[in-house]
Amino acid sequence: DIVMTQSPLSLPVTPGEPASISCRSTQSLLHSNGNNYLGWYLQKPGQSPHLLIYLASNRASGVSDRFSGSGSGTDFILKISRVEAEDVGVYYCMQALETPWTFGQGTKVEIK
Amino acid sequence: QVQMVQSGAEVTKPGASVKVSCKAAGYTFSDYYIHWIQLTPGQGLEWMGWINPHSGDTNYAQKFQGWVTLTRDTSISTAHMELSRLKPDDTAVYYCAREKQAAYFDYWGQGTLVTVSS
């Protein structure tokens, strides 16, 4: 199975400041079609997870442009350009290159 | 608009079975695979498996093979997940989610808490 490792696991942030989360996979997520099968999800308190970024760098519909995804192969980054209070929750990366699809452990983002 | 509406919370005893449903609305049910994901405090999110609503084909993660059964009823646009031989460790929130482009989940259900306790 592909193992996904996120860091940090806890991220205290200051509103207005940037933040970033790293996600590393044990195998390359680059498909022969040129896409990296990596997505980012946010689970806000009391809610279901929702999609932020798909195929490593594509922002999902309705997602703020403060969120961006980058990376290729085995190393990926989620960046928040300016953190807002509504961004708190647990962020997960997930690979969908092969089954079983696997998630990172989650990064809990909270306001300082 | 697209919605995935799951059945309500369940409380059950060890060794019992429970069936969770996920009703899809706002799109053609047979056109998108539906996946099931488990959320536990200790393990985080774990992918359990998918069902192709068109054909009924399924694929399970090894951990869930043999005690989880995915089915669908296309007449009511609903996917079902049956959990059998439940143990207290299976206490979790279970989500259904719609797959897009064989790569990500664009819509999730609200989650169903299954509690297994004697």
mmCIF file of C-alpha atoms in Angstrom:
data_model
loop_
_atom_site.group_PDB
_atom_site.id
_atom_site.type_symbol
_atom_site.label_atom_id
_atom_site.label_comp_id
_atom_site.label_asym_id
_atom_site.label_seq_id
_atom_site.Cartn_x
_atom_site.Cartn_y
_atom_site.Cartn_z
ATOM 1 C CA ASP A 1 0.000 0.000 0.000
ATOM 2 C CA ILE A 2 1.088 3.606 -0.590
ATOM 3 C CA VAL A 3 1.775 5.312 2.728
ATOM 4 C CA MET A 4 1.043 9.022 3.013
ATOM 5 C CA THR A 5 2.942 11.059 5.600
ATOM 6 C CA GLN A 6 1.930 14.585 6.532
ATOM 7 C CA SER A 7 3.847 17.181 8.482
ATOM 8 C CA PRO A 8 3.364 18.866 10.761
ATOM 9 C CA LEU A 9 0.550 17.017 12.543
ATOM 10 C CA SER A 10 -0.349 20.126 14.519
ATOM 11 C CA LEU A 11 -0.123 23.650 13.168
ATOM 12 C CA PRO A 12 -0.946 26.704 15.305
ATOM 13 C CA VAL A 13 -1.443 29.657 12.980
ATOM 14 C CA THR A 14 -1.839 33.416 13.271
ATOM 15 C CA PRO A 15 -4.671 35.008 11.272
ATOM 16 C CA GLY A 16 -3.319 36.862 8.280
ATOM 17 C CA GLU A 17 -0.110 34.846 8.189
ATOM 18 C CA PRO A 18 0.715 32.144 5.610
ATOM 19 C CA ALA A 19 0.740 28.427 6.423
ATOM 20 C CA SER A 20 1.812 25.275 4.642
ATOM 21 C CA ILE A 21 1.390 21.527 5.068
ATOM 22 C CA SER A 22 3.628 18.896 3.548
ATOM 23 C CA CYS A 23 2.518 15.497 2.258
ATOM 24 C CA ARG A 24 4.905 12.775 1.149
ATOM 25 C CA SER A 25 4.072 9.433 -0.469
ATOM 26 C CA THR A 26 6.096 6.203 -0.505
ATOM 27 C CA GLN A 27 5.539 5.860 -4.272
ATOM 28 C CA SER A 28 5.294 8.391 -7.059
ATOM 29 C CA LEU A 29 1.725 9.557 -7.633
ATOM 30 C CA LEU A 30 2.486 10.676 -11.188
ATOM 31 C CA HIS A 31 0.323 8.773 -13.641
ATOM 32 C CA SER A 32 1.338 8.116 -17.239
ATOM 33 C CA ASN A 33 -1.373 10.630 -18.247
ATOM 34 C CA GLY A 34 0.679 13.393 -16.629
ATOM 35 C CA ASN A 35 -1.566 13.903 -13.591
ATOM 36 C CA ASN A 36 -0.544 13.499 -9.984
ATOM 37 C CA TYR A 37 -3.304 11.625 -8.189
ATOM 38 C CA LEU A 38 -3.163 13.637 -4.978
ATOM 39 C CA GLY A 39 -5.983 15.513 -3.330
ATOM 40 C CA TRP A 40 -6.349 17.715 -0.264
ATOM 41 C CA TYR A 41 -9.407 17.733 1.981
ATOM 42 C CA LEU A 42 -10.426 19.835 4.959
ATOM 43 C CA GLN A 43 -12.658 18.568 7.734
ATOM 44 C CA LYS A 44 -13.987 21.479 9.732
ATOM 45 C CA PRO A 45 -15.268 20.798 13.268
ATOM 46 C CA GLY A 46 -18.613 19.010 13.158
ATOM 47 C CA GLN A 47 -18.635 18.688 9.364
ATOM 48 C CA SER A 48 -17.825 16.117 6.709
ATOM 49 C CA PRO A 49 -14.528 16.443 4.871
ATOM 50 C CA HIS A 50 -14.678 18.531 1.719
ATOM 51 C CA LEU A 51 -12.420 18.806 -1.280
ATOM 52 C CA LEU A 52 -9.938 21.682 -1.522
ATOM 53 C CA ILE A 53 -7.459 20.627 -4.207
ATOM 54 C CA TYR A 54 -7.557 17.799 -6.752
ATOM 55 C CA LEU A 55 -4.893 16.341 -9.033
ATOM 56 C CA ALA A 56 -2.276 18.068 -6.865
ATOM 57 C CA SER A 57 -2.810 21.645 -7.999
ATOM 58 C CA ASN A 58 -6.402 22.217 -9.134
ATOM 59 C CA ARG A 59 -8.599 24.226 -6.785
ATOM 60 C CA ALA A 60 -12.045 22.748 -6.312
ATOM 61 C CA SER A 61 -15.129 24.743 -7.187
ATOM 62 C CA GLY A 62 -15.954 27.380 -4.591
ATOM 63 C CA VAL A 63 -12.634 27.083 -2.767
ATOM 64 C CA SER A 64 -10.926 30.353 -1.846
ATOM 65 C CA ASP A 65 -7.915 31.330 -3.940
ATOM 66 C CA ARG A 66 -5.997 31.614 -0.663
ATOM 67 C CA PHE A 67 -5.534 27.839 -1.015
ATOM 68 C CA SER A 68 -3.026 26.406 -3.472
ATOM 69 C CA GLY A 69 -1.516 23.000 -4.063
ATOM 70 C CA SER A 70 1.823 22.133 -5.613
ATOM 71 C CA GLY A 71 4.248 19.270 -6.019
ATOM 72 C CA SER A 72 4.796 16.214 -8.140
ATOM 73 C CA GLY A 73 5.903 12.621 -7.737
ATOM 74 C CA THR A 74 6.227 11.986 -4.025
ATOM 75 C CA ASP A 75 6.304 15.463 -2.467
ATOM 76 C CA PHE A 76 3.358 17.815 -2.233
ATOM 77 C CA ILE A 77 2.516 21.050 -0.453
ATOM 78 C CA LEU A 78 -0.743 22.747 0.501
ATOM 79 C CA LYS A 79 -0.364 26.466 1.068
ATOM 80 C CA ILE A 80 -2.720 28.950 2.658
ATOM 81 C CA SER A 81 -1.628 32.433 1.669
ATOM 82 C CA ARG A 82 -3.364 34.238 4.548
ATOM 83 C CA VAL A 83 -4.991 32.149 7.240
ATOM 84 C CA GLU A 84 -8.478 33.084 8.372
ATOM 85 C CA ALA A 85 -10.335 31.877 11.464
ATOM 86 C CA GLU A 86 -12.675 29.781 9.275
ATOM 87 C CA ASP A 87 -9.713 27.684 8.063
ATOM 88 C CA VAL A 88 -9.424 25.740 11.326
ATOM 89 C CA GLY A 89 -9.907 22.002 11.140
ATOM 90 C CA VAL A 90 -8.044 18.873 10.086
ATOM 91 C CA TYR A 91 -6.401 18.788 6.669
ATOM 92 C CA TYR A 92 -5.831 15.472 4.896
ATOM 93 C CA CYS A 93 -3.955 14.538 1.774
ATOM 94 C CA MET A 94 -5.097 11.445 -0.106
ATOM 95 C CA GLN A 95 -3.627 9.433 -2.961
ATOM 96 C CA ALA A 96 -5.883 7.946 -5.602
ATOM 97 C CA LEU A 97 -3.284 6.441 -7.918
ATOM 98 C CA GLU A 98 -4.009 2.882 -6.833
ATOM 99 C CA THR A 99 -6.269 1.029 -4.450
ATOM 100 C CA PRO A 100 -6.378 1.030 -1.563
ATOM 101 C CA TRP A 101 -6.687 4.804 -1.714
ATOM 102 C CA THR A 102 -4.848 6.087 1.341
ATOM 103 C CA PHE A 103 -4.946 9.220 3.472
ATOM 104 C CA GLY A 104 -2.313 11.052 5.438
ATOM 105 C CA GLN A 105 -2.673 11.116 9.221
ATOM 106 C CA GLY A 106 -4.181 14.585 9.158
ATOM 107 C CA THR A 107 -2.855 18.001 10.185
ATOM 108 C CA LYS A 108 -4.836 19.870 12.819
ATOM 109 C CA VAL A 109 -4.809 23.597 12.149
ATOM 110 C CA GLU A 110 -5.815 25.864 14.997
ATOM 111 C CA ILE A 111 -5.608 29.561 15.698
ATOM 112 C CA LYS A 112 -2.891 30.691 18.103
ATOM 113 C CA GLN B 1 -27.765 20.315 -6.580
ATOM 114 C CA VAL B 2 -25.826 17.165 -5.761
ATOM 115 C CA GLN B 3 -26.548 15.682 -2.339
ATOM 116 C CA MET B 4 -25.499 12.492 -0.573
ATOM 117 C CA VAL B 5 -27.804 11.876 2.369
ATOM 118 C CA GLN B 6 -26.937 9.113 4.797
ATOM 119 C CA SER B 7 -29.080 7.203 7.256
ATOM 120 C CA GLY B 8 -29.055 8.019 10.939
ATOM 121 C CA ALA B 9 -26.839 6.956 13.804
ATOM 122 C CA GLU B 10 -26.849 3.334 14.923
ATOM 123 C CA VAL B 11 -26.120 1.747 18.284
ATOM 124 C CA THR B 12 -25.580 -1.986 18.226
ATOM 125 C CA LYS B 13 -23.992 -4.843 20.137
ATOM 126 C CA PRO B 14 -20.816 -6.797 19.419
ATOM 127 C CA GLY B 15 -21.380 -9.554 16.890
ATOM 128 C CA ALA B 16 -24.369 -7.827 15.297
ATOM 129 C CA SER B 17 -24.759 -6.356 11.815
ATOM 130 C CA VAL B 18 -25.838 -2.925 10.688
ATOM 131 C CA LYS B 19 -26.710 -1.447 7.300
ATOM 132 C CA VAL B 20 -25.970 2.167 6.424
ATOM 133 C CA SER B 21 -27.568 3.830 3.423
ATOM 134 C CA CYS B 22 -26.490 6.727 1.223
ATOM 135 C CA LYS B 23 -29.132 8.306 -1.001
ATOM 136 C CA ALA B 24 -27.850 10.285 -3.947
ATOM 137 C CA ALA B 25 -29.728 13.169 -5.525
ATOM 138 C CA GLY B 26 -29.117 15.807 -8.156
ATOM 139 C CA TYR B 27 -27.248 13.661 -10.656
ATOM 140 C CA THR B 28 -27.509 10.370 -12.550
ATOM 141 C CA PHE B 29 -26.777 7.783 -9.882
ATOM 142 C CA SER B 30 -25.263 5.188 -12.228
ATOM 143 C CA ASP B 31 -22.688 7.591 -13.662
ATOM 144 C CA TYR B 32 -20.392 7.886 -10.636
ATOM 145 C CA TYR B 33 -18.720 5.359 -8.348
ATOM 146 C CA ILE B 34 -19.526 5.647 -4.656
ATOM 147 C CA HIS B 35 -16.870 5.076 -2.020
ATOM 148 C CA TRP B 36 -17.090 4.492 1.706
ATOM 149 C CA ILE B 37 -14.634 5.936 4.202
ATOM 150 C CA GLN B 38 -14.213 5.244 7.918
ATOM 151 C CA LEU B 39 -13.218 7.922 10.437
ATOM 152 C CA THR B 40 -11.925 6.880 13.845
ATOM 153 C CA PRO B 41 -10.103 8.965 16.456
ATOM 154 C CA GLY B 42 -7.137 6.601 16.421
ATOM 155 C CA GLN B 43 -6.776 5.850 12.696
ATOM 156 C CA GLY B 44 -8.106 8.994 11.044
ATOM 157 C CA LEU B 45 -9.674 8.511 7.604
ATOM 158 C CA GLU B 46 -9.472 5.049 6.009
ATOM 159 C CA TRP B 47 -10.755 4.105 2.591
ATOM 160 C CA MET B 48 -12.998 1.073 2.767
ATOM 161 C CA GLY B 49 -14.041 0.363 -0.783
ATOM 162 C CA TRP B 50 -16.123 1.405 -3.767
ATOM 163 C CA ILE B 51 -19.134 0.270 -5.708
ATOM 164 C CA ASN B 52 -19.905 0.915 -9.346
ATOM 165 C CA PRO B 53 -23.625 1.737 -9.254
ATOM 166 C CA HIS B 54 -24.005 0.860 -12.942
ATOM 167 C CA SER B 55 -22.648 -2.698 -12.789
ATOM 168 C CA GLY B 56 -22.678 -3.446 -9.074
ATOM 169 C CA ASP B 57 -18.958 -4.273 -9.177
ATOM 170 C CA THR B 58 -17.130 -3.675 -5.912
ATOM 171 C CA ASN B 59 -13.596 -3.279 -4.629
ATOM 172 C CA TYR B 60 -12.652 -3.517 -0.951
ATOM 173 C CA ALA B 61 -9.619 -2.597 1.081
ATOM 174 C CA GLN B 62 -8.105 -5.740 2.538
ATOM 175 C CA LYS B 63 -8.843 -4.607 6.103
ATOM 176 C CA PHE B 64 -12.579 -4.513 5.336
ATOM 177 C CA GLN B 65 -12.802 -7.572 3.081
ATOM 178 C CA GLY B 66 -15.148 -10.240 4.381
ATOM 179 C CA TRP B 67 -17.148 -8.205 6.873
ATOM 180 C CA VAL B 68 -18.187 -5.204 4.791
ATOM 181 C CA THR B 69 -20.620 -5.596 1.896
ATOM 182 C CA LEU B 70 -21.427 -2.825 -0.552
ATOM 183 C CA THR B 71 -24.624 -2.942 -2.568
ATOM 184 C CA ARG B 72 -26.837 -0.515 -4.433
ATOM 185 C CA ASP B 73 -30.449 -0.073 -5.440
ATOM 186 C CA THR B 74 -30.568 1.925 -8.648
ATOM 187 C CA SER B 75 -34.373 2.260 -8.470
ATOM 188 C CA ILE B 76 -34.006 4.584 -5.477
ATOM 189 C CA SER B 77 -30.497 5.948 -6.216
ATOM 190 C CA THR B 78 -29.179 4.537 -2.968
ATOM 191 C CA ALA B 79 -25.946 2.811 -1.999
ATOM 192 C CA HIS B 80 -25.791 0.570 1.042
ATOM 193 C CA MET B 81 -22.967 -0.585 3.272
ATOM 194 C CA GLU B 82 -23.532 -3.559 5.554
ATOM 195 C CA LEU B 83 -21.127 -4.094 8.432
ATOM 196 C CA SER B 84 -21.225 -7.554 10.002
ATOM 197 C CA ARG B 85 -19.702 -9.294 13.013
ATOM 198 C CA LEU B 86 -19.142 -5.888 14.563
ATOM 199 C CA LYS B 87 -16.594 -5.282 17.310
ATOM 200 C CA PRO B 88 -16.261 -2.294 19.663
ATOM 201 C CA ASP B 89 -13.231 -1.173 17.612
ATOM 202 C CA ASP B 90 -15.554 -0.694 14.626
ATOM 203 C CA THR B 91 -17.162 2.246 16.408
ATOM 204 C CA ALA B 92 -16.633 5.080 13.943
ATOM 205 C CA VAL B 93 -18.224 7.616 11.657
ATOM 206 C CA TYR B 94 -18.787 6.172 8.198
ATOM 207 C CA TYR B 95 -18.999 8.426 5.139
ATOM 208 C CA CYS B 96 -20.105 7.805 1.597
ATOM 209 C CA ALA B 97 -18.559 9.953 -1.113
ATOM 210 C CA ARG B 98 -18.941 10.389 -4.849
ATOM 211 C CA GLU B 99 -15.884 9.771 -6.962
ATOM 212 C CA LYS B 100 -14.893 12.108 -9.791
ATOM 213 C CA GLN B 101 -12.388 11.423 -12.585
ATOM 214 C CA ALA B 102 -11.191 8.282 -10.783
ATOM 215 C CA ALA B 103 -9.161 10.649 -8.640
ATOM 216 C CA TYR B 104 -11.039 12.444 -5.877
ATOM 217 C CA PHE B 105 -14.247 12.818 -3.912
ATOM 218 C CA ASP B 106 -16.272 15.854 -4.904
ATOM 219 C CA TYR B 107 -19.306 15.242 -2.677
ATOM 220 C CA TRP B 108 -19.550 13.584 0.725
ATOM 221 C CA GLY B 109 -22.442 12.396 2.833
ATOM 222 C CA GLN B 110 -22.952 13.893 6.268
ATOM 223 C CA GLY B 111 -21.590 10.784 7.987
ATOM 224 C CA THR B 112 -23.230 8.032 10.048
ATOM 225 C CA LEU B 113 -22.007 7.270 13.556
ATOM 226 C CA VAL B 114 -22.041 3.557 14.312
ATOM 227 C CA THR B 115 -21.497 2.717 17.968
ATOM 228 C CA VAL B 116 -20.736 -0.874 18.957
ATOM 229 C CA SER B 117 -21.108 -1.465 22.669
ATOM 230 C CA SER B 118 -22.349 -4.187 24.957
#
